[in-house]
PDB file of C-alpha atoms in Angstrom:
ATOM      1  CA  UNK I  18       0.000   0.000   0.000  1.00 52.00           C
ATOM      2  CA  UNK I  19       2.892   2.369   0.732  1.00 56.00           C
ATOM      3  CA  UNK I  20       4.110   2.092  -2.854  1.00 60.00           C
ATOM      4  CA  UNK I  21       0.656   3.161  -4.132  1.00 55.00           C
ATOM      5  CA  UNK I  22       0.726   6.226  -1.875  1.00 54.00           C
ATOM      6  CA  UNK I  23       4.282   7.042  -2.983  1.00 56.00           C
ATOM      7  CA  UNK I  24       3.472   6.652  -6.682  1.00 58.00           C
ATOM      8  CA  UNK I  25       0.294   8.737  -6.330  1.00 57.00           C
ATOM      9  CA  UNK I  26       2.152  11.471  -4.445  1.00 57.00           C
ATOM     10  CA  UNK I  27       4.970  11.451  -7.030  1.00 57.00           C
ATOM     11  CA  UNK I  28       2.572  11.846  -9.966  1.00 55.00           C
ATOM     12  CA  UNK I  29       0.519  14.581  -8.276  1.00 55.00           C
ATOM     13  CA  UNK I  30       3.578  16.551  -7.190  1.00 55.00           C
ATOM     14  CA  UNK I  31       5.172  16.370 -10.634  1.00 56.00           C
ATOM     15  CA  UNK I  32       1.882  17.483 -12.206  1.00 52.00           C
ATOM     16  CA  UNK I  33       1.699  20.555  -9.980  1.00 52.00           C
ATOM     17  CA  UNK I  34       5.356  21.456  -9.483  1.00 50.00           C
ATOM     18  CA  UNK I  35       5.880  23.755 -12.463  1.00 47.00           C
ATOM     19  CA  UNK I  36       4.659  27.016 -10.924  1.00 46.00           C
ATOM     20  CA  UNK I  37       7.094  29.178 -12.903  1.00 44.00           C
ATOM     21  CA  UNK I  38       5.774  28.251 -16.364  1.00 50.00           C
ATOM     22  CA  UNK I  39       4.063  31.154 -18.130  1.00 49.00           C
ATOM     23  CA  UNK I  40       0.524  30.030 -18.958  1.00 56.00           C
ATOM     24  CA  UNK I  41      -0.692  30.693 -22.473  1.00 62.00           C
ATOM     25  CA  UNK I  42      -4.300  29.582 -21.917  1.00 70.00           C
ATOM     26  CA  UNK I  43      -7.321  30.991 -20.090  1.00 79.00           C
ATOM     27  CA  UNK I  44      -8.712  27.591 -19.024  1.00 83.00           C
ATOM     28  CA  UNK I  45      -5.743  25.708 -17.568  1.00 92.00           C
ATOM     29  CA  UNK I  46      -7.551  22.883 -15.712  1.00 96.00           C
ATOM     30  CA  UNK I  47      -9.753  20.050 -16.949  1.00 97.00           C
ATOM     31  CA  UNK I  48     -11.186  17.278 -14.790  1.00 98.00           C
ATOM     32  CA  UNK I  49     -12.883  14.161 -16.072  1.00 98.00           C
ATOM     33  CA  UNK I  50     -14.823  11.152 -14.852  1.00 98.00           C
ATOM     34  CA  UNK I  51     -15.902   8.238 -16.993  1.00 98.00           C
ATOM     35  CA  UNK I  52     -15.506   4.604 -17.923  1.00 98.00           C
ATOM     36  CA  UNK I  53     -12.768   2.524 -19.528  1.00 97.00           C
ATOM     37  CA  UNK I  54     -12.471  -0.692 -21.484  1.00 95.00           C
ATOM     38  CA  UNK I  55      -9.356  -2.875 -21.262  1.00 94.00           C
ATOM     39  CA  UNK I  56      -8.510  -4.859 -24.405  1.00 89.00           C
ATOM     40  CA  UNK I  57      -5.979  -7.420 -23.170  1.00 85.00           C
ATOM     41  CA  UNK I  58      -6.620 -10.320 -25.542  1.00 76.00           C
ATOM     42  CA  UNK I  59      -3.024 -10.580 -26.780  1.00 69.00           C
ATOM     43  CA  UNK I  60      -3.848 -10.226 -30.480  1.00 66.00           C
ATOM     44  CA  UNK I  61      -2.070  -6.861 -30.682  1.00 61.00           C
ATOM     45  CA  UNK I  62      -3.551  -4.977 -33.634  1.00 60.00           C
ATOM     46  CA  UNK I  63      -4.891  -7.936 -35.619  1.00 67.00           C
ATOM     47  CA  UNK I  64      -8.515  -7.239 -34.690  1.00 67.00           C
ATOM     48  CA  UNK I  65      -8.605  -4.121 -32.457  1.00 65.00           C
ATOM     49  CA  UNK I  66     -12.401  -3.710 -32.522  1.00 69.00           C
ATOM     50  CA  UNK I  67     -13.358  -7.282 -31.640  1.00 71.00           C
ATOM     51  CA  UNK I  68     -15.240  -6.587 -28.401  1.00 77.00           C
ATOM     52  CA  UNK I  69     -15.693 -10.257 -27.395  1.00 76.00           C
ATOM     53  CA  UNK I  70     -12.690 -10.193 -25.057  1.00 77.00           C
ATOM     54  CA  UNK I  71     -12.945  -6.619 -23.800  1.00 86.00           C
ATOM     55  CA  UNK I  72     -12.963  -6.151 -20.022  1.00 89.00           C
ATOM     56  CA  UNK I  73     -15.725  -3.821 -18.848  1.00 89.00           C
ATOM     57  CA  UNK I  74     -16.539  -4.570 -15.233  1.00 89.00           C
ATOM     58  CA  UNK I  75     -16.305  -1.840 -12.550  1.00 89.00           C
ATOM     59  CA  UNK I  76     -14.670   0.450 -15.157  1.00 95.00           C
ATOM     60  CA  UNK I  77     -13.892   3.774 -13.442  1.00 97.00           C
ATOM     61  CA  UNK I  78     -11.673   6.471 -14.944  1.00 98.00           C
ATOM     62  CA  UNK I  79     -10.744   9.741 -13.186  1.00 98.00           C
ATOM     63  CA  UNK I  80      -8.288  12.340 -14.479  1.00 96.00           C
ATOM     64  CA  UNK I  81      -6.918  15.821 -13.923  1.00 98.00           C
ATOM     65  CA  UNK I  82      -5.338  17.741 -16.792  1.00 98.00           C
ATOM     66  CA  UNK I  83      -3.213  20.894 -16.635  1.00 97.00           C
ATOM     67  CA  UNK I  84      -2.887  22.855 -19.869  1.00 94.00           C
ATOM     68  CA  UNK I  85       0.402  24.767 -20.063  1.00 94.00           C
ATOM     69  CA  UNK I  86       0.016  26.147 -23.570  1.00 90.00           C
ATOM     70  CA  UNK I  87      -2.735  25.967 -26.164  1.00 83.00           C
ATOM     71  CA  UNK I  88      -0.844  23.028 -27.682  1.00 89.00           C
ATOM     72  CA  UNK I  89       0.589  21.205 -24.634  1.00 95.00           C
ATOM     73  CA  UNK I  90      -0.857  19.729 -21.431  1.00 96.00           C
ATOM     74  CA  UNK I  91      -0.049  17.097 -18.825  1.00 98.00           C
ATOM     75  CA  UNK I  92      -2.558  14.607 -17.480  1.00 98.00           C
ATOM     76  CA  UNK I  93      -2.789  12.405 -14.408  1.00 98.00           C
ATOM     77  CA  UNK I  94      -5.261   9.535 -14.763  1.00 98.00           C
ATOM     78  CA  UNK I  95      -6.367   6.781 -12.399  1.00 98.00           C
ATOM     79  CA  UNK I  96      -8.311   3.852 -13.817  1.00 98.00           C
ATOM     80  CA  UNK I  97      -9.894   0.781 -12.274  1.00 97.00           C
ATOM     81  CA  UNK I  98     -11.336  -2.225 -14.063  1.00 97.00           C
ATOM     82  CA  UNK I  99     -11.641  -5.967 -13.634  1.00 94.00           C
ATOM     83  CA  UNK I 100     -10.024  -8.583 -15.849  1.00 92.00           C
ATOM     84  CA  UNK I 101     -12.576 -11.379 -16.060  1.00 90.00           C
ATOM     85  CA  UNK I 102     -11.604 -15.041 -16.112  1.00 89.00           C
ATOM     86  CA  UNK I 103     -13.997 -15.742 -19.029  1.00 87.00           C
ATOM     87  CA  UNK I 104     -12.121 -13.383 -21.360  1.00 84.00           C
ATOM     88  CA  UNK I 105      -8.828 -14.177 -23.036  1.00 81.00           C
ATOM     89  CA  UNK I 106      -6.013 -12.205 -21.350  1.00 79.00           C
ATOM     90  CA  UNK I 107      -2.832 -12.029 -23.460  1.00 80.00           C
ATOM     91  CA  UNK I 108      -3.521 -15.409 -25.082  1.00 77.00           C
ATOM     92  CA  UNK I 109      -4.323 -17.075 -21.756  1.00 81.00           C
ATOM     93  CA  UNK I 110      -7.084 -17.272 -19.171  1.00 84.00           C
ATOM     94  CA  UNK I 111      -7.061 -16.191 -15.551  1.00 84.00           C
ATOM     95  CA  UNK I 112      -8.039 -18.760 -12.908  1.00 85.00           C
ATOM     96  CA  UNK I 113     -10.115 -16.056 -11.202  1.00 89.00           C
ATOM     97  CA  UNK I 114     -11.257 -12.553 -12.115  1.00 90.00           C
ATOM     98  CA  UNK I 115      -8.870  -9.892 -10.858  1.00 91.00           C
ATOM     99  CA  UNK I 116      -8.934  -6.141 -10.314  1.00 94.00           C
ATOM    100  CA  UNK I 117      -6.769  -3.906 -12.479  1.00 95.00           C
ATOM    101  CA  UNK I 118      -5.459  -0.617 -11.050  1.00 96.00           C
ATOM    102  CA  UNK I 119      -3.546   1.854 -13.221  1.00 97.00           C
ATOM    103  CA  UNK I 120      -2.140   5.331 -12.731  1.00 97.00           C
ATOM    104  CA  UNK I 121      -0.649   7.240 -15.665  1.00 98.00           C
ATOM    105  CA  UNK I 122       1.131  10.560 -16.177  1.00 98.00           C
ATOM    106  CA  UNK I 123       1.156  11.655 -19.811  1.00 98.00           C
ATOM    107  CA  UNK I 124       2.036  14.683 -21.884  1.00 98.00           C
ATOM    108  CA  UNK I 125      -0.392  15.697 -24.615  1.00 97.00           C
ATOM    109  CA  UNK I 126       0.352  17.520 -27.840  1.00 96.00           C
ATOM    110  CA  UNK I 127      -2.859  19.187 -29.031  1.00 92.00           C
ATOM    111  CA  UNK I 128      -2.688  19.235 -32.825  1.00 89.00           C
ATOM    112  CA  UNK I 129      -6.086  20.405 -34.086  1.00 80.00           C
ATOM    113  CA  UNK I 130      -5.107  24.092 -34.127  1.00 74.00           C
ATOM    114  CA  UNK I 131      -2.530  23.253 -36.781  1.00 75.00           C
ATOM    115  CA  UNK I 132      -5.283  21.846 -38.987  1.00 74.00           C
ATOM    116  CA  UNK I 133      -8.046  24.380 -38.296  1.00 68.00           C
ATOM    117  CA  UNK I 134      -7.155  27.898 -37.203  1.00 68.00           C
ATOM    118  CA  UNK I 135      -9.739  28.691 -34.563  1.00 62.00           C
ATOM    119  CA  UNK I 136      -9.853  30.155 -31.105  1.00 61.00           C
ATOM    120  CA  UNK I 137      -9.222  27.217 -28.707  1.00 57.00           C
ATOM    121  CA  UNK I 138     -11.968  28.516 -26.411  1.00 57.00           C
ATOM    122  CA  UNK I 139     -14.565  28.423 -29.236  1.00 60.00           C
ATOM    123  CA  UNK I 140     -13.357  25.366 -31.146  1.00 71.00           C
ATOM    124  CA  UNK I 141     -15.771  22.466 -30.408  1.00 85.00           C
ATOM    125  CA  UNK I 142     -13.136  19.846 -31.279  1.00 85.00           C
ATOM    126  CA  UNK I 143      -9.711  19.216 -29.752  1.00 90.00           C
ATOM    127  CA  UNK I 144      -7.516  16.389 -31.022  1.00 93.00           C
ATOM    128  CA  UNK I 145      -4.307  15.274 -29.328  1.00 96.00           C
ATOM    129  CA  UNK I 146      -1.595  12.628 -29.231  1.00 97.00           C
ATOM    130  CA  UNK I 147      -0.140  11.526 -25.919  1.00 98.00           C
ATOM    131  CA  UNK I 148       2.887   9.799 -24.478  1.00 98.00           C
ATOM    132  CA  UNK I 149       4.017   9.100 -20.949  1.00 98.00           C
ATOM    133  CA  UNK I 150       4.574   6.552 -18.242  1.00 98.00           C
ATOM    134  CA  UNK I 151       2.307   4.658 -15.910  1.00 97.00           C
ATOM    135  CA  UNK I 152       1.976   1.945 -13.342  1.00 96.00           C
ATOM    136  CA  UNK I 153      -0.417  -1.030 -13.548  1.00 95.00           C
ATOM    137  CA  UNK I 154      -1.222  -3.679 -10.940  1.00 94.00           C
ATOM    138  CA  UNK I 155      -3.027  -7.015 -11.502  1.00 90.00           C
ATOM    139  CA  UNK I 156      -3.089 -10.129  -9.252  1.00 85.00           C
ATOM    140  CA  UNK I 157      -0.577  -8.674  -6.758  1.00 86.00           C
ATOM    141  CA  UNK I 158       1.871  -8.131  -9.631  1.00 88.00           C
ATOM    142  CA  UNK I 159       2.804  -4.713 -10.922  1.00 91.00           C
ATOM    143  CA  UNK I 160       4.646  -3.120 -13.804  1.00 92.00           C
ATOM    144  CA  UNK I 161       5.788   0.247 -15.024  1.00 95.00           C
ATOM    145  CA  UNK I 162       4.267   1.014 -18.434  1.00 95.00           C
ATOM    146  CA  UNK I 163       5.107   3.173 -21.442  1.00 97.00           C
ATOM    147  CA  UNK I 164       1.949   4.822 -22.808  1.00 97.00           C
ATOM    148  CA  UNK I 165       1.140   6.200 -26.263  1.00 98.00           C
ATOM    149  CA  UNK I 166      -2.244   7.157 -27.596  1.00 97.00           C
ATOM    150  CA  UNK I 167      -4.701   9.354 -29.426  1.00 97.00           C
ATOM    151  CA  UNK I 168      -7.699  11.229 -28.093  1.00 97.00           C
ATOM    152  CA  UNK I 169     -10.382  13.763 -28.875  1.00 96.00           C
ATOM    153  CA  UNK I 170     -12.261  16.277 -26.736  1.00 95.00           C
ATOM    154  CA  UNK I 171     -15.675  17.330 -27.997  1.00 95.00           C
ATOM    155  CA  UNK I 172     -16.875  20.538 -26.294  1.00 92.00           C
ATOM    156  CA  UNK I 173     -20.666  20.360 -26.187  1.00 94.00           C
ATOM    157  CA  UNK I 174     -21.054  23.615 -24.320  1.00 89.00           C
ATOM    158  CA  UNK I 175     -18.420  26.272 -23.583  1.00 85.00           C
ATOM    159  CA  UNK I 176     -16.571  24.359 -20.830  1.00 91.00           C
ATOM    160  CA  UNK I 177     -18.410  21.006 -20.719  1.00 96.00           C
ATOM    161  CA  UNK I 178     -17.528  18.148 -23.025  1.00 97.00           C
ATOM    162  CA  UNK I 179     -16.833  14.507 -23.748  1.00 98.00           C
ATOM    163  CA  UNK I 180     -13.401  12.880 -24.123  1.00 98.00           C
ATOM    164  CA  UNK I 181     -12.770   9.745 -26.209  1.00 98.00           C
ATOM    165  CA  UNK I 182      -9.285   8.267 -25.965  1.00 98.00           C
ATOM    166  CA  UNK I 183      -7.373   5.121 -26.889  1.00 96.00           C
ATOM    167  CA  UNK I 184      -4.031   4.346 -25.299  1.00 95.00           C
ATOM    168  CA  UNK I 185      -1.555   1.534 -25.898  1.00 93.00           C
ATOM    169  CA  UNK I 186       0.285   0.521 -22.723  1.00 94.00           C
ATOM    170  CA  UNK I 187       3.554  -1.406 -22.985  1.00 92.00           C
ATOM    171  CA  UNK I 188       4.893  -3.137 -19.865  1.00 90.00           C
ATOM    172  CA  UNK I 189       8.510  -3.338 -18.759  1.00 89.00           C
ATOM    173  CA  UNK I 190       8.245  -6.908 -17.438  1.00 84.00           C
ATOM    174  CA  UNK I 191       7.394 -10.384 -18.735  1.00 79.00           C
ATOM    175  CA  UNK I 192       4.400 -11.091 -16.510  1.00 79.00           C
ATOM    176  CA  UNK I 193       1.780 -12.470 -18.900  1.00 76.00           C
ATOM    177  CA  UNK I 194      -1.160 -10.294 -17.865  1.00 75.00           C
ATOM    178  CA  UNK I 195       0.843  -7.044 -17.731  1.00 80.00           C
ATOM    179  CA  UNK I 196       2.919  -7.195 -20.907  1.00 81.00           C
ATOM    180  CA  UNK I 197       0.839  -4.952 -23.168  1.00 87.00           C
ATOM    181  CA  UNK I 198      -2.763  -3.880 -23.422  1.00 90.00           C
ATOM    182  CA  UNK I 199      -5.000  -1.273 -25.006  1.00 91.00           C
ATOM    183  CA  UNK I 200      -7.266   0.933 -22.919  1.00 95.00           C
ATOM    184  CA  UNK I 201     -10.206   2.884 -24.361  1.00 95.00           C
ATOM    185  CA  UNK I 202     -11.856   5.600 -22.242  1.00 97.00           C
ATOM    186  CA  UNK I 203     -14.966   7.755 -22.542  1.00 98.00           C
ATOM    187  CA  UNK I 204     -15.282  10.576 -20.026  1.00 98.00           C
ATOM    188  CA  UNK I 205     -17.439  13.543 -19.129  1.00 98.00           C
ATOM    189  CA  UNK I 206     -15.062  16.541 -18.797  1.00 98.00           C
ATOM    190  CA  UNK I 207     -15.230  20.060 -17.383  1.00 97.00           C
ATOM    191  CA  UNK I 208     -12.592  22.761 -17.922  1.00 94.00           C
ATOM    192  CA  UNK I 209     -12.012  25.797 -15.730  1.00 92.00           C
TER     193      UNK I 209
END
């Protein structure tokens, strides 16, 4: 439990430590709450939209984003889910269903302003690519992860929107259920 507290404190402190950066945005914070799907079937990208083996049980996703410039932000996300024993998990099956806990710190490059020149506060669409590091725990095993992904924010009203994101997570160990997986999230977001 102490390592979870340490990792959480490390991610939060690194997210908030850059007080001297000159902000170039009028809405620097975004918070989000939603659901996630873990695709851990082991088929890599052969059939990424085959939902038969997706894990969607107790799927909570919470995140805090800090926008430093109109084109760059950092994000801290915590996700919970359950890997079910009936689904294929990296070409194998679990003997019992197990909880998955993940915490990720990513940097996001917001690219839509280079495609459409609009005011970021008015633009109803925000596309981004992300990269960073995370930590995942399953069945009392844990692994550091390298994360890459793609996401979109759709602003329905001035500061209220929906986020859709897909992230590939690549583990630094050989434990079968933590090698690599894909995580899809859908979240309700508010910026302020």
